[in-house]
């Protein structure tokens, strides 16, 4: 964000230079003084400043200009910068028009030309306008501005992507005046949302996550064609592998299709992770791990999906979704799992419009004084219930099982029980979601009685099961019937090594059926679904990578 701007608009070059000279003499250290030779040029400058997020403090416009006079200019300028203070530059003959403008279009003052000496006739007026502007709290914003619709799934996805990747941004609704002003300055309309405006005034309409990542300064292109180690997935296991791989001298790149942290990164509070007696949010934990990996020299490649894996002799080659290929001596697969779809009527159409998978903490403020429903009975659902209880009027956990004890940690069960606004309905499933453009109600079914009831609802957060995203590995490594990847001893059947295994030794503990490919975290068959164990497996995988490289 640059200095606040003082803008003068006058079609007389001599007057224009004189105004700018006198303003710079008094205010040049604290303000940026700009001048325009016409109303159109002035409006173009203001649109650029709006897109860049630079504040405008004072507007001075000549009353008599061709095509658009000063009053008309100031009216249009108010649409872009309503807090900027405004004054007309006018000759003595136009004093009556200037006074009328003060009463009609909220002009603050007028300045008679010539204003010599400026210490008496210019600066006191500008000083008063600057003081009034400072009191109006028009601060500007340095960062990404995102304009969208409250119930637009693409708008939610853009917000969620930026938030989970720790990119500073400010959200503006198309229904708010400031959002409308930004759209106007960008030459966009409500049908173009989400619209993203970067700090250097780039405008993106309907951006993809890769485009968002690029303009936000996140890495989207690999810096090399070949690495010692490629880590696929940026959850706790992948971040653990990246930290240990890079810190131990391996040229390491981590490829993540969305945001580092994985499902754990969406947890509002993790209280049983070693070393954090007061708990830590998943986002904070992911951010620390991400910064730690980068400090050791790991490369992060975000908003890129891996769609294929091939064996080329000693090389392992990964295919990215943009057509690029990167090779490596070894690979760690840490792709985690995704929440399963509810798969009931109405849910798909309302996803991102009141139905959310994961905690979607960007929605917290919107849950104020509303009734929120959470589907699931494991720790992630319990953490979300505790988190949203700080905002919502009520939170109801819908649990398919007969109790929470089988799937939720006891400390979390005690927390849930101690919050009056949280209720738990066991043996309950969601049968349908209803709404016109956004979620308005859900139908739930009691598994014991078969009875159904429809409840008003604005937000439904889903935390059920975990489906591995491993279809892209078909034919490359063995997977079990659920899509998880068996490793090490689990690959041995009756003392026999897996089909296609070419080495004399047995697979290492975390090694998949393709030598040099290791698996860590939730995507591994029969893994322990805990953050600490995922981090440990990521570190262990790097140890086994070293052993693999030394034995070749």
Short mmCIF file of C-alpha atoms in Angstrom, two decimals:
data_model
loop_
_atom_site.label_atom_id
_atom_site.label_comp_id
_atom_site.label_asym_id
_atom_site.label_seq_id
_atom_site.Cartn_x
_atom_site.Cartn_y
_atom_site.Cartn_z
CA UNK A 1 0.00 0.00 0.00
CA UNK A 2 1.49 3.35 -1.10
CA UNK A 3 1.26 6.75 0.51
CA UNK A 4 -2.22 8.31 0.66
CA UNK A 5 -2.94 10.26 -2.51
CA UNK A 6 -3.79 13.91 -3.10
CA UNK A 7 -5.22 14.15 -6.63
CA UNK A 8 -5.84 17.37 -8.57
CA UNK A 9 -7.73 17.44 -11.87
CA UNK A 10 -7.51 20.50 -14.13
CA UNK A 11 -7.39 20.84 -17.92
CA UNK A 12 -5.28 24.04 -17.70
CA UNK A 13 -1.62 22.86 -17.67
CA UNK A 14 -0.38 25.98 -15.85
CA UNK A 15 -2.93 25.68 -13.07
CA UNK A 16 -2.37 21.91 -12.84
CA UNK A 17 1.38 22.34 -12.37
CA UNK A 18 0.87 25.09 -9.81
CA UNK A 19 -1.52 22.98 -7.72
CA UNK A 20 0.84 20.00 -7.74
CA UNK A 21 3.84 22.22 -6.88
CA UNK A 22 2.17 23.81 -3.89
CA UNK A 23 0.77 20.50 -2.61
CA UNK A 24 4.16 18.76 -2.85
CA UNK A 25 5.88 21.61 -1.03
CA UNK A 26 3.67 21.14 2.03
CA UNK A 27 2.53 17.48 1.90
CA UNK A 28 5.05 15.68 -0.29
CA UNK A 29 6.76 13.74 2.50
CA UNK A 30 3.56 12.16 3.80
CA UNK A 31 1.35 12.06 0.70
CA UNK A 32 1.69 11.16 -2.96
CA UNK A 33 0.62 14.11 -5.13
CA UNK A 34 -0.87 13.20 -8.51
CA UNK A 35 -2.41 15.38 -11.19
CA UNK A 36 -4.67 14.65 -14.16
CA UNK A 37 -5.37 16.75 -17.24
CA UNK A 38 -9.01 15.73 -17.64
CA UNK A 39 -11.88 14.16 -15.71
CA UNK A 40 -11.54 10.91 -17.68
CA UNK A 41 -7.84 10.75 -16.90
CA UNK A 42 -8.60 11.40 -13.24
CA UNK A 43 -11.21 8.63 -13.08
CA UNK A 44 -8.80 6.18 -14.74
CA UNK A 45 -6.20 7.05 -12.11
CA UNK A 46 -8.73 6.49 -9.34
CA UNK A 47 -9.75 3.09 -10.72
CA UNK A 48 -6.09 2.04 -10.76
CA UNK A 49 -5.63 3.26 -7.19
CA UNK A 50 -8.76 1.37 -6.10
CA UNK A 51 -7.47 -1.87 -7.61
CA UNK A 52 -4.08 -1.41 -5.97
CA UNK A 53 -5.69 -0.72 -2.60
CA UNK A 54 -4.05 2.71 -2.27
CA UNK A 55 -6.00 5.24 -0.16
CA UNK A 56 -7.07 8.57 -1.60
CA UNK A 57 -7.29 11.41 0.91
CA UNK A 58 -8.17 14.55 -1.08
CA UNK A 59 -9.62 15.31 -4.51
CA UNK A 60 -9.34 18.78 -6.05
CA UNK A 61 -11.23 19.28 -9.32
CA UNK A 62 -11.56 22.32 -11.57
CA UNK A 63 -15.18 23.37 -11.98
CA UNK A 64 -14.94 24.30 -15.69
CA UNK A 65 -13.63 21.34 -17.71
CA UNK A 66 -14.75 20.14 -21.17
CA UNK A 67 -16.86 16.94 -21.46
CA UNK A 68 -17.25 16.59 -17.68
CA UNK A 69 -17.18 19.43 -15.17
CA UNK A 70 -15.69 19.22 -11.70
CA UNK A 71 -18.99 18.52 -9.95
CA UNK A 72 -19.75 15.59 -12.26
CA UNK A 73 -16.22 14.26 -11.77
CA UNK A 74 -16.47 14.40 -8.00
CA UNK A 75 -19.83 12.61 -8.09
CA UNK A 76 -18.28 9.70 -9.97
CA UNK A 77 -15.15 9.78 -7.83
CA UNK A 78 -17.34 9.34 -4.73
CA UNK A 79 -18.47 5.96 -6.08
CA UNK A 80 -14.85 4.77 -5.93
CA UNK A 81 -13.58 6.60 -2.82
CA UNK A 82 -16.53 7.70 -0.71
CA UNK A 83 -14.28 8.75 2.20
CA UNK A 84 -11.98 11.00 0.16
CA UNK A 85 -12.52 14.68 0.89
CA UNK A 86 -13.52 16.82 -2.09
CA UNK A 87 -13.04 20.45 -3.16
CA UNK A 88 -13.71 22.48 -6.31
CA UNK A 89 -11.15 24.77 -7.92
CA UNK A 90 -13.13 27.68 -9.25
CA UNK A 91 -12.89 31.23 -10.57
CA UNK A 92 -14.64 34.06 -8.74
CA UNK A 93 -17.44 34.10 -11.35
CA UNK A 94 -18.36 30.51 -10.49
CA UNK A 95 -18.57 30.96 -6.73
CA UNK A 96 -22.34 30.47 -6.65
CA UNK A 97 -22.02 27.13 -8.49
CA UNK A 98 -19.34 26.03 -6.04
CA UNK A 99 -21.51 26.88 -3.03
CA UNK A 100 -24.42 24.97 -4.59
CA UNK A 101 -22.13 21.96 -5.06
CA UNK A 102 -21.32 21.98 -1.36
CA UNK A 103 -25.03 21.68 -0.58
CA UNK A 104 -26.02 19.30 -3.37
CA UNK A 105 -23.19 16.78 -3.92
CA UNK A 106 -21.39 16.90 -0.57
CA UNK A 107 -18.34 18.84 -1.75
CA UNK A 108 -16.32 19.85 1.32
CA UNK A 109 -15.10 23.21 0.15
CA UNK A 110 -14.02 25.32 -2.79
CA UNK A 111 -10.80 27.14 -3.61
CA UNK A 112 -10.73 30.36 -5.57
CA UNK A 113 -8.10 30.70 -8.29
CA UNK A 114 -5.55 32.14 -7.79
CA UNK A 115 -4.95 31.06 -4.17
CA UNK A 116 -1.77 33.03 -3.54
CA UNK A 117 -0.41 32.94 -0.90
CA UNK A 118 -1.05 29.19 -0.39
CA UNK A 119 -0.23 29.44 3.34
CA UNK A 120 -3.42 31.48 3.76
CA UNK A 121 -5.74 30.37 0.98
CA UNK A 122 -4.80 26.76 0.11
CA UNK A 123 -3.15 24.95 3.00
CA UNK A 124 -5.75 25.65 5.71
CA UNK A 125 -8.48 24.18 3.47
CA UNK A 126 -6.42 21.11 2.57
CA UNK A 127 -5.33 20.65 6.20
CA UNK A 128 -8.97 20.54 7.27
CA UNK A 129 -9.84 18.01 4.56
CA UNK A 130 -6.90 15.76 5.50
CA UNK A 131 -7.94 15.87 9.16
CA UNK A 132 -11.51 14.93 8.19
CA UNK A 133 -10.25 12.10 5.98
CA UNK A 134 -8.10 10.67 8.76
CA UNK A 135 -11.13 10.64 11.04
CA UNK A 136 -13.11 8.67 8.45
CA UNK A 137 -10.97 5.51 8.86
CA UNK A 138 -10.39 4.93 5.14
CA UNK A 139 -7.24 2.87 5.52
CA UNK A 140 -6.88 0.96 2.27
CA UNK A 141 -5.67 -2.62 2.21
CA UNK A 142 -2.42 -4.17 1.03
CA UNK A 143 -3.06 -7.69 -0.20
CA UNK A 144 -5.44 -9.74 -2.27
CA UNK A 145 -9.01 -8.48 -2.51
CA UNK A 146 -11.67 -11.08 -3.24
CA UNK A 147 -15.15 -10.10 -4.36
CA UNK A 148 -17.77 -12.82 -4.42
CA UNK A 149 -21.26 -13.91 -3.60
CA UNK A 150 -22.14 -15.22 -0.15
CA UNK A 151 -23.74 -18.39 -1.51
CA UNK A 152 -21.43 -19.03 -4.47
CA UNK A 153 -19.50 -22.30 -4.33
CA UNK A 154 -16.61 -20.94 -6.47
CA UNK A 155 -16.41 -17.88 -4.20
CA UNK A 156 -16.20 -20.12 -1.14
CA UNK A 157 -13.52 -22.28 -2.79
CA UNK A 158 -11.41 -19.21 -3.55
CA UNK A 159 -11.75 -17.95 0.04
CA UNK A 160 -10.93 -21.37 1.44
CA UNK A 161 -7.89 -21.79 -0.81
CA UNK A 162 -6.42 -18.43 0.18
CA UNK A 163 -7.12 -18.94 3.87
CA UNK A 164 -5.67 -22.45 4.02
CA UNK A 165 -2.51 -21.28 2.25
CA UNK A 166 -2.12 -18.37 4.69
CA UNK A 167 -2.45 -15.76 1.94
CA UNK A 168 -3.63 -12.39 3.37
CA UNK A 169 -6.84 -11.36 1.68
CA UNK A 170 -9.94 -9.30 2.29
CA UNK A 171 -13.40 -10.51 1.40
CA UNK A 172 -16.02 -8.23 -0.14
CA UNK A 173 -19.55 -9.31 -0.94
CA UNK A 174 -21.12 -8.22 -4.21
CA UNK A 175 -24.02 -6.97 -2.07
CA UNK A 176 -21.80 -4.49 -0.20
CA UNK A 177 -21.06 -1.00 -1.55
CA UNK A 178 -17.28 -1.49 -1.37
CA UNK A 179 -17.53 -4.77 -3.26
CA UNK A 180 -19.53 -3.01 -5.96
CA UNK A 181 -16.95 -0.21 -6.11
CA UNK A 182 -14.12 -2.70 -6.59
CA UNK A 183 -16.04 -4.51 -9.34
CA UNK A 184 -16.69 -1.20 -11.10
CA UNK A 185 -13.02 -0.24 -10.91
CA UNK A 186 -12.08 -3.67 -12.30
CA UNK A 187 -14.55 -3.38 -15.15
CA UNK A 188 -16.34 -6.46 -13.86
CA UNK A 189 -19.88 -7.28 -12.81
CA UNK A 190 -21.72 -9.63 -10.41
CA UNK A 191 -21.74 -12.39 -13.03
CA UNK A 192 -17.91 -12.40 -13.05
CA UNK A 193 -17.46 -13.42 -9.41
CA UNK A 194 -15.33 -14.52 -7.83
CA UNK A 195 -13.17 -11.59 -8.88
CA UNK A 196 -9.68 -11.34 -7.42
CA UNK A 197 -7.66 -8.13 -7.42
CA UNK A 198 -3.99 -8.41 -6.46
CA UNK A 199 -1.85 -5.80 -4.73
CA UNK A 200 -0.37 -4.83 -8.11
CA UNK A 201 -3.86 -4.35 -9.62
CA UNK A 202 -4.10 -7.58 -11.61
CA UNK A 203 -7.73 -8.62 -12.09
CA UNK A 204 -8.78 -12.28 -12.30
CA UNK A 205 -12.31 -13.41 -13.08
CA UNK A 206 -13.30 -16.96 -12.06
CA UNK A 207 -9.66 -17.85 -11.28
CA UNK A 208 -8.54 -21.45 -10.96
CA UNK A 209 -6.63 -22.46 -7.84
CA UNK A 210 -3.41 -22.55 -9.87
CA UNK A 211 -4.04 -18.98 -11.05
CA UNK A 212 -4.78 -17.91 -7.48
CA UNK A 213 -1.59 -19.56 -6.27
CA UNK A 214 0.48 -17.86 -8.96
CA UNK A 215 -0.74 -14.31 -8.24
CA UNK A 216 -0.47 -14.91 -4.50
CA UNK A 217 3.21 -15.73 -4.86
CA UNK A 218 2.91 -19.45 -4.15
CA UNK A 219 5.09 -21.88 -6.08
CA UNK A 220 3.20 -23.42 -9.02
CA UNK A 221 6.04 -24.47 -11.33
CA UNK A 222 8.86 -26.90 -10.47
CA UNK A 223 12.31 -25.35 -10.39
CA UNK A 224 13.96 -28.49 -11.73
CA UNK A 225 13.19 -31.59 -13.78
CA UNK A 226 14.82 -34.01 -11.38
CA UNK A 227 15.04 -34.30 -7.58
CA UNK A 228 16.41 -36.67 -5.01
CA UNK A 229 12.99 -36.92 -3.39
CA UNK A 230 9.46 -36.00 -4.45
CA UNK A 231 6.86 -35.92 -1.69
CA UNK A 232 3.26 -36.14 -2.92
CA UNK A 233 0.85 -34.58 -0.44
CA UNK A 234 1.23 -31.73 2.04
CA UNK A 235 -0.46 -33.07 5.17
CA UNK A 236 1.44 -33.88 8.38
CA UNK A 237 3.10 -36.95 6.83
CA UNK A 238 4.17 -35.09 3.71
CA UNK A 239 5.41 -32.07 5.64
CA UNK A 240 7.32 -34.38 7.99
CA UNK A 241 8.98 -36.08 5.01
CA UNK A 242 9.82 -32.71 3.40
CA UNK A 243 11.39 -31.35 6.61
CA UNK A 244 13.53 -34.43 7.21
CA UNK A 245 14.40 -34.94 3.54
CA UNK A 246 15.56 -31.36 3.03
CA UNK A 247 17.32 -31.14 6.40
CA UNK A 248 19.30 -34.29 5.57
CA UNK A 249 20.62 -32.98 2.29
CA UNK A 250 18.16 -34.43 -0.22
CA UNK A 251 16.96 -32.09 -2.95
CA UNK A 252 13.29 -32.26 -2.05
CA UNK A 253 10.09 -31.00 -3.63
CA UNK A 254 6.65 -31.35 -2.06
CA UNK A 255 3.67 -31.38 -4.46
CA UNK A 256 0.28 -30.49 -2.96
CA UNK A 257 -2.91 -30.15 -4.97
CA UNK A 258 -4.64 -27.70 -2.62
CA UNK A 259 -3.11 -26.52 0.65
CA UNK A 260 -0.52 -27.76 3.09
CA UNK A 261 -1.90 -29.25 6.30
CA UNK A 262 -4.34 -31.73 4.79
CA UNK A 263 -7.34 -32.63 6.93
CA UNK A 264 -5.32 -31.85 10.06
CA UNK A 265 -4.77 -28.34 8.74
CA UNK A 266 -8.53 -27.77 8.92
CA UNK A 267 -8.74 -28.77 12.59
CA UNK A 268 -9.64 -25.86 14.80
CA UNK A 269 -7.82 -27.29 17.81
CA UNK A 270 -5.50 -30.29 18.27
CA UNK A 271 -4.96 -30.81 21.97
CA UNK A 272 -3.25 -34.20 22.15
CA UNK A 273 -0.24 -33.43 19.94
CA UNK A 274 3.07 -33.80 21.76
CA UNK A 275 4.68 -30.56 22.86
CA UNK A 276 1.58 -28.32 22.78
CA UNK A 277 0.01 -28.57 26.24
CA UNK A 278 -2.41 -25.74 25.46
CA UNK A 279 -3.32 -27.17 22.08
CA UNK A 280 -2.60 -25.84 18.61
CA UNK A 281 -4.79 -25.23 15.60
CA UNK A 282 -4.20 -27.35 12.54
CA UNK A 283 -3.55 -24.22 10.53
CA UNK A 284 -0.84 -23.03 12.93
CA UNK A 285 0.81 -26.45 12.97
CA UNK A 286 0.78 -26.64 9.18
CA UNK A 287 2.16 -23.11 8.83
CA UNK A 288 5.06 -23.84 11.19
CA UNK A 289 5.87 -27.08 9.39
CA UNK A 290 5.66 -25.37 6.00
CA UNK A 291 8.05 -22.60 7.07
CA UNK A 292 10.38 -25.17 8.61
CA UNK A 293 10.51 -27.19 5.38
CA UNK A 294 11.24 -24.07 3.32
CA UNK A 295 13.95 -22.98 5.76
CA UNK A 296 15.75 -26.28 5.20
CA UNK A 297 15.53 -25.81 1.44
CA UNK A 298 12.51 -27.88 0.44
CA UNK A 299 10.61 -26.63 -2.59
CA UNK A 300 6.82 -26.39 -2.32
CA UNK A 301 4.73 -26.87 -5.46
CA UNK A 302 1.13 -25.94 -4.74
CA UNK A 303 -2.16 -26.18 -6.65
CA UNK A 304 -0.69 -28.98 -8.73
CA UNK A 305 -2.17 -32.47 -8.83
CA UNK A 306 -0.11 -35.57 -9.53
CA UNK A 307 -1.96 -37.73 -12.04
CA UNK A 308 0.49 -40.53 -12.85
CA UNK A 309 3.54 -42.44 -11.70
CA UNK A 310 5.93 -44.40 -13.91
CA UNK A 311 9.12 -46.41 -13.45
CA UNK A 312 11.91 -45.44 -15.84
CA UNK A 313 14.81 -47.65 -14.82
CA UNK A 314 16.23 -46.18 -11.60
CA UNK A 315 14.09 -43.06 -12.01
CA UNK A 316 10.56 -42.55 -10.73
CA UNK A 317 8.64 -40.15 -12.97
CA UNK A 318 5.56 -38.24 -11.81
CA UNK A 319 3.04 -36.70 -14.22
CA UNK A 320 1.47 -33.40 -13.15
CA UNK A 321 -1.98 -32.19 -14.13
CA UNK A 322 -0.55 -29.39 -16.28
CA UNK A 323 1.35 -31.87 -18.49
CA UNK A 324 4.75 -31.43 -16.84
CA UNK A 325 6.84 -34.35 -15.62
CA UNK A 326 9.31 -34.43 -12.78
CA UNK A 327 11.67 -37.27 -11.98
CA UNK A 328 13.27 -38.41 -8.75
CA UNK A 329 15.43 -41.09 -7.20
CA UNK A 330 12.66 -41.78 -4.66
CA UNK A 331 9.05 -40.85 -3.92
CA UNK A 332 7.05 -40.54 -0.71
CA UNK A 333 3.29 -40.86 -1.18
CA UNK A 334 1.52 -38.93 1.58
CA UNK A 335 -1.76 -38.04 -0.12
CA UNK A 336 -3.92 -38.68 2.94
CA UNK A 337 -7.65 -39.18 2.59
CA UNK A 338 -10.63 -37.05 1.61
CA UNK A 339 -13.95 -36.84 3.41
CA UNK A 340 -16.56 -39.03 1.78
CA UNK A 341 -19.58 -37.46 0.17
CA UNK A 342 -22.87 -37.78 2.00
CA UNK A 343 -24.36 -39.06 -1.23
CA UNK A 344 -27.93 -38.01 -0.45
CA UNK A 345 -30.43 -35.90 -2.35
CA UNK A 346 -29.65 -32.20 -2.57
CA UNK A 347 -26.15 -32.31 -1.13
CA UNK A 348 -24.14 -32.02 -4.35
CA UNK A 349 -26.05 -28.93 -5.50
CA UNK A 350 -25.59 -27.23 -2.13
CA UNK A 351 -21.91 -28.02 -1.57
CA UNK A 352 -20.13 -24.74 -0.92
CA UNK A 353 -23.54 -23.11 -0.38
CA UNK A 354 -24.17 -24.21 3.16
CA UNK A 355 -22.88 -27.78 2.90
CA UNK A 356 -19.15 -28.04 3.56
CA UNK A 357 -16.66 -30.89 3.82
CA UNK A 358 -14.26 -30.24 6.65
CA UNK A 359 -14.42 -27.41 9.13
CA UNK A 360 -14.35 -24.50 6.62
CA UNK A 361 -13.28 -22.04 9.30
CA UNK A 362 -13.78 -19.13 6.90
CA UNK A 363 -17.50 -19.70 7.53
CA UNK A 364 -17.26 -19.14 11.29
CA UNK A 365 -18.48 -15.54 11.27
CA UNK A 366 -21.42 -16.49 9.06
CA UNK A 367 -22.55 -19.01 11.68
CA UNK A 368 -23.21 -16.34 14.29
CA UNK A 369 -26.59 -16.84 15.95
CA UNK A 370 -27.43 -19.74 13.62
CA UNK A 371 -28.11 -23.45 14.13
CA UNK A 372 -25.20 -25.54 12.86
CA UNK A 373 -25.13 -29.29 12.18
CA UNK A 374 -22.01 -31.45 12.08
CA UNK A 375 -22.00 -34.96 10.63
CA UNK A 376 -19.48 -37.36 12.15
CA UNK A 377 -18.36 -38.87 15.42
CA UNK A 378 -14.55 -38.81 15.29
CA UNK A 379 -12.09 -36.26 16.66
CA UNK A 380 -12.31 -33.92 13.67
CA UNK A 381 -16.08 -33.61 14.13
CA UNK A 382 -15.72 -33.03 17.87
CA UNK A 383 -13.07 -30.34 17.35
CA UNK A 384 -15.33 -28.62 14.82
CA UNK A 385 -18.27 -28.73 17.25
CA UNK A 386 -16.22 -27.06 19.99
CA UNK A 387 -14.95 -24.44 17.53
CA UNK A 388 -18.31 -23.50 16.01
CA UNK A 389 -19.97 -23.38 19.45
CA UNK A 390 -18.13 -20.09 19.97
CA UNK A 391 -20.13 -18.54 17.15
CA UNK A 392 -23.33 -20.46 16.53
CA UNK A 393 -26.53 -20.34 18.55
CA UNK A 394 -26.48 -24.13 18.68
CA UNK A 395 -24.38 -27.00 17.34
CA UNK A 396 -25.80 -30.48 16.81
CA UNK A 397 -23.54 -33.48 16.24
CA UNK A 398 -25.22 -36.11 14.04
CA UNK A 399 -23.56 -39.44 14.78
CA UNK A 400 -24.33 -42.65 12.91
CA UNK A 401 -23.08 -44.87 15.74
CA UNK A 402 -24.67 -45.54 19.11
CA UNK A 403 -22.13 -43.42 21.03
CA UNK A 404 -19.05 -41.25 20.68
CA UNK A 405 -16.80 -43.51 22.74
CA UNK A 406 -15.88 -45.80 19.86
CA UNK A 407 -14.40 -43.04 17.66
CA UNK A 408 -13.68 -39.89 19.70
CA UNK A 409 -10.96 -39.25 22.28
CA UNK A 410 -12.22 -39.09 25.85
CA UNK A 411 -10.84 -35.57 26.47
CA UNK A 412 -12.87 -34.32 23.53
CA UNK A 413 -16.02 -36.15 24.63
CA UNK A 414 -15.73 -34.37 27.99
CA UNK A 415 -15.32 -30.99 26.28
CA UNK A 416 -18.37 -31.55 24.08
CA UNK A 417 -20.45 -32.62 27.08
CA UNK A 418 -19.42 -29.49 28.98
CA UNK A 419 -20.68 -27.00 26.37
CA UNK A 420 -24.43 -26.36 26.78
CA UNK A 421 -24.96 -25.22 23.19
CA UNK A 422 -23.73 -28.57 21.78
CA UNK A 423 -26.15 -31.48 21.51
CA UNK A 424 -25.47 -35.01 20.23
CA UNK A 425 -27.92 -37.16 18.27
CA UNK A 426 -26.70 -40.74 17.98
CA UNK A 427 -27.96 -43.38 15.53
CA UNK A 428 -28.80 -40.51 13.18
CA UNK A 429 -27.99 -39.94 9.52
CA UNK A 430 -28.72 -37.18 7.02
CA UNK A 431 -31.28 -38.30 4.44
CA UNK A 432 -31.55 -35.14 2.33
CA UNK A 433 -30.55 -31.48 2.09
CA UNK A 434 -32.94 -28.76 0.95
CA UNK A 435 -32.58 -25.20 -0.25
CA UNK A 436 -33.00 -22.81 -3.15
CA UNK A 437 -29.50 -21.56 -3.95
CA UNK A 438 -28.23 -22.27 -0.42
CA UNK A 439 -28.91 -24.70 2.41
CA UNK A 440 -32.17 -24.04 4.24
CA UNK A 441 -33.06 -27.39 5.87
CA UNK A 442 -31.94 -31.00 6.29
CA UNK A 443 -33.89 -34.22 6.70
CA UNK A 444 -32.48 -36.60 9.29
CA UNK A 445 -33.36 -40.23 9.95
CA UNK A 446 -33.28 -42.12 13.24
CA UNK A 447 -31.75 -45.53 12.54
CA UNK A 448 -33.58 -47.13 15.47
CA UNK A 449 -37.12 -46.07 14.63
CA UNK A 450 -36.76 -45.18 10.96
CA UNK A 451 -38.50 -41.89 11.73
CA UNK A 452 -37.57 -38.89 9.62
CA UNK A 453 -37.75 -35.21 10.51
CA UNK A 454 -36.87 -32.03 8.66
CA UNK A 455 -34.92 -29.38 10.53
CA UNK A 456 -34.08 -25.80 9.52
CA UNK A 457 -30.34 -25.48 8.87
CA UNK A 458 -28.02 -22.89 7.33
CA UNK A 459 -24.74 -24.80 7.74
CA UNK A 460 -23.90 -28.49 7.53
CA UNK A 461 -20.29 -29.61 8.03
CA UNK A 462 -19.41 -33.17 7.03
CA UNK A 463 -16.68 -35.29 8.64
CA UNK A 464 -17.42 -38.86 7.63
CA UNK A 465 -14.92 -41.57 6.85
CA UNK A 466 -11.88 -41.20 4.68
CA UNK A 467 -11.55 -42.12 1.02
CA UNK A 468 -7.99 -42.31 -0.37
CA UNK A 469 -7.35 -40.50 -3.63
CA UNK A 470 -5.21 -43.20 -5.22
CA UNK A 471 -6.97 -44.03 -8.50
CA UNK A 472 -4.11 -42.29 -10.35
CA UNK A 473 -1.76 -45.00 -9.03
CA UNK A 474 -3.66 -47.82 -10.76
CA UNK A 475 -1.11 -50.09 -12.40
CA UNK A 476 1.83 -48.38 -10.72
CA UNK A 477 1.59 -49.74 -7.15
CA UNK A 478 -0.62 -52.32 -5.47
CA UNK A 479 -3.67 -51.02 -3.58
CA UNK A 480 -6.08 -52.85 -1.33
CA UNK A 481 -9.81 -53.23 -1.98
CA UNK A 482 -10.53 -49.83 -0.42
CA UNK A 483 -7.81 -48.01 -2.34
CA UNK A 484 -5.26 -47.78 0.49
CA UNK A 485 -1.64 -48.72 -0.23
CA UNK A 486 -0.12 -51.72 1.56
CA UNK A 487 3.57 -51.53 2.39
CA UNK A 488 6.40 -53.69 3.69
CA UNK A 489 5.27 -56.89 5.44
CA UNK A 490 1.68 -56.40 4.26
CA UNK A 491 2.91 -56.97 0.70
CA UNK A 492 4.28 -60.41 1.47
CA UNK A 493 1.92 -63.32 0.90
CA UNK A 494 3.07 -66.79 2.00
CA UNK A 495 6.64 -65.54 1.94
CA UNK A 496 6.33 -64.33 -1.64
CA UNK A 497 7.15 -60.79 -2.70
CA UNK A 498 4.60 -58.70 -4.60
CA UNK A 499 4.19 -59.26 -8.36
CA UNK A 500 6.68 -57.26 -10.36
CA UNK A 501 9.12 -56.82 -7.47
CA UNK A 502 12.60 -56.89 -9.02
CA UNK A 503 14.93 -56.68 -6.02
CA UNK A 504 16.44 -59.56 -4.02
CA UNK A 505 15.44 -58.02 -0.71
CA UNK A 506 11.95 -57.71 0.84
CA UNK A 507 10.21 -54.32 0.73
CA UNK A 508 11.16 -52.00 3.55
CA UNK A 509 8.53 -51.31 6.19
CA UNK A 510 6.98 -48.25 4.47
CA UNK A 511 7.89 -49.24 0.91
CA UNK A 512 5.18 -49.87 -1.68
CA UNK A 513 5.18 -52.60 -4.33
CA UNK A 514 7.35 -50.38 -6.56
CA UNK A 515 10.90 -50.10 -5.15
CA UNK A 516 11.85 -46.56 -4.20
CA UNK A 517 8.24 -45.52 -3.58
CA UNK A 518 7.38 -45.09 0.10
CA UNK A 519 4.03 -44.43 1.79
CA UNK A 520 3.34 -42.39 4.91
CA UNK A 521 0.26 -41.29 6.79
CA UNK A 522 -3.41 -42.03 6.36
CA UNK A 523 -3.14 -43.29 2.78
CA UNK A 524 -1.10 -46.26 3.97
CA UNK A 525 -3.10 -49.42 4.56
CA UNK A 526 -3.70 -50.14 8.26
CA UNK A 527 -2.08 -46.86 9.37
CA UNK A 528 -2.85 -45.19 12.68
CA UNK A 529 -5.03 -42.18 11.96
CA UNK A 530 -3.29 -39.66 14.18
CA UNK A 531 -1.28 -36.51 13.41
CA UNK A 532 1.71 -37.63 15.49
CA UNK A 533 1.93 -41.01 13.78
CA UNK A 534 1.68 -39.37 10.34
CA UNK A 535 4.58 -37.02 11.14
CA UNK A 536 6.56 -39.97 12.47
CA UNK A 537 5.94 -42.01 9.34
CA UNK A 538 7.04 -39.08 7.18
CA UNK A 539 10.32 -38.92 9.07
CA UNK A 540 10.73 -42.71 8.99
CA UNK A 541 10.12 -42.76 5.25
CA UNK A 542 13.11 -40.46 4.70
CA UNK A 543 15.32 -42.81 6.73
CA UNK A 544 14.20 -45.65 4.47
CA UNK A 545 14.81 -43.50 1.38
CA UNK A 546 18.44 -43.14 2.47
CA UNK A 547 18.67 -46.90 2.97
CA UNK A 548 17.16 -47.47 -0.49
CA UNK A 549 19.57 -45.04 -2.17
CA UNK A 550 22.58 -46.57 -0.44
CA UNK A 551 21.59 -50.12 -1.45
CA UNK A 552 21.15 -49.48 -5.16
#
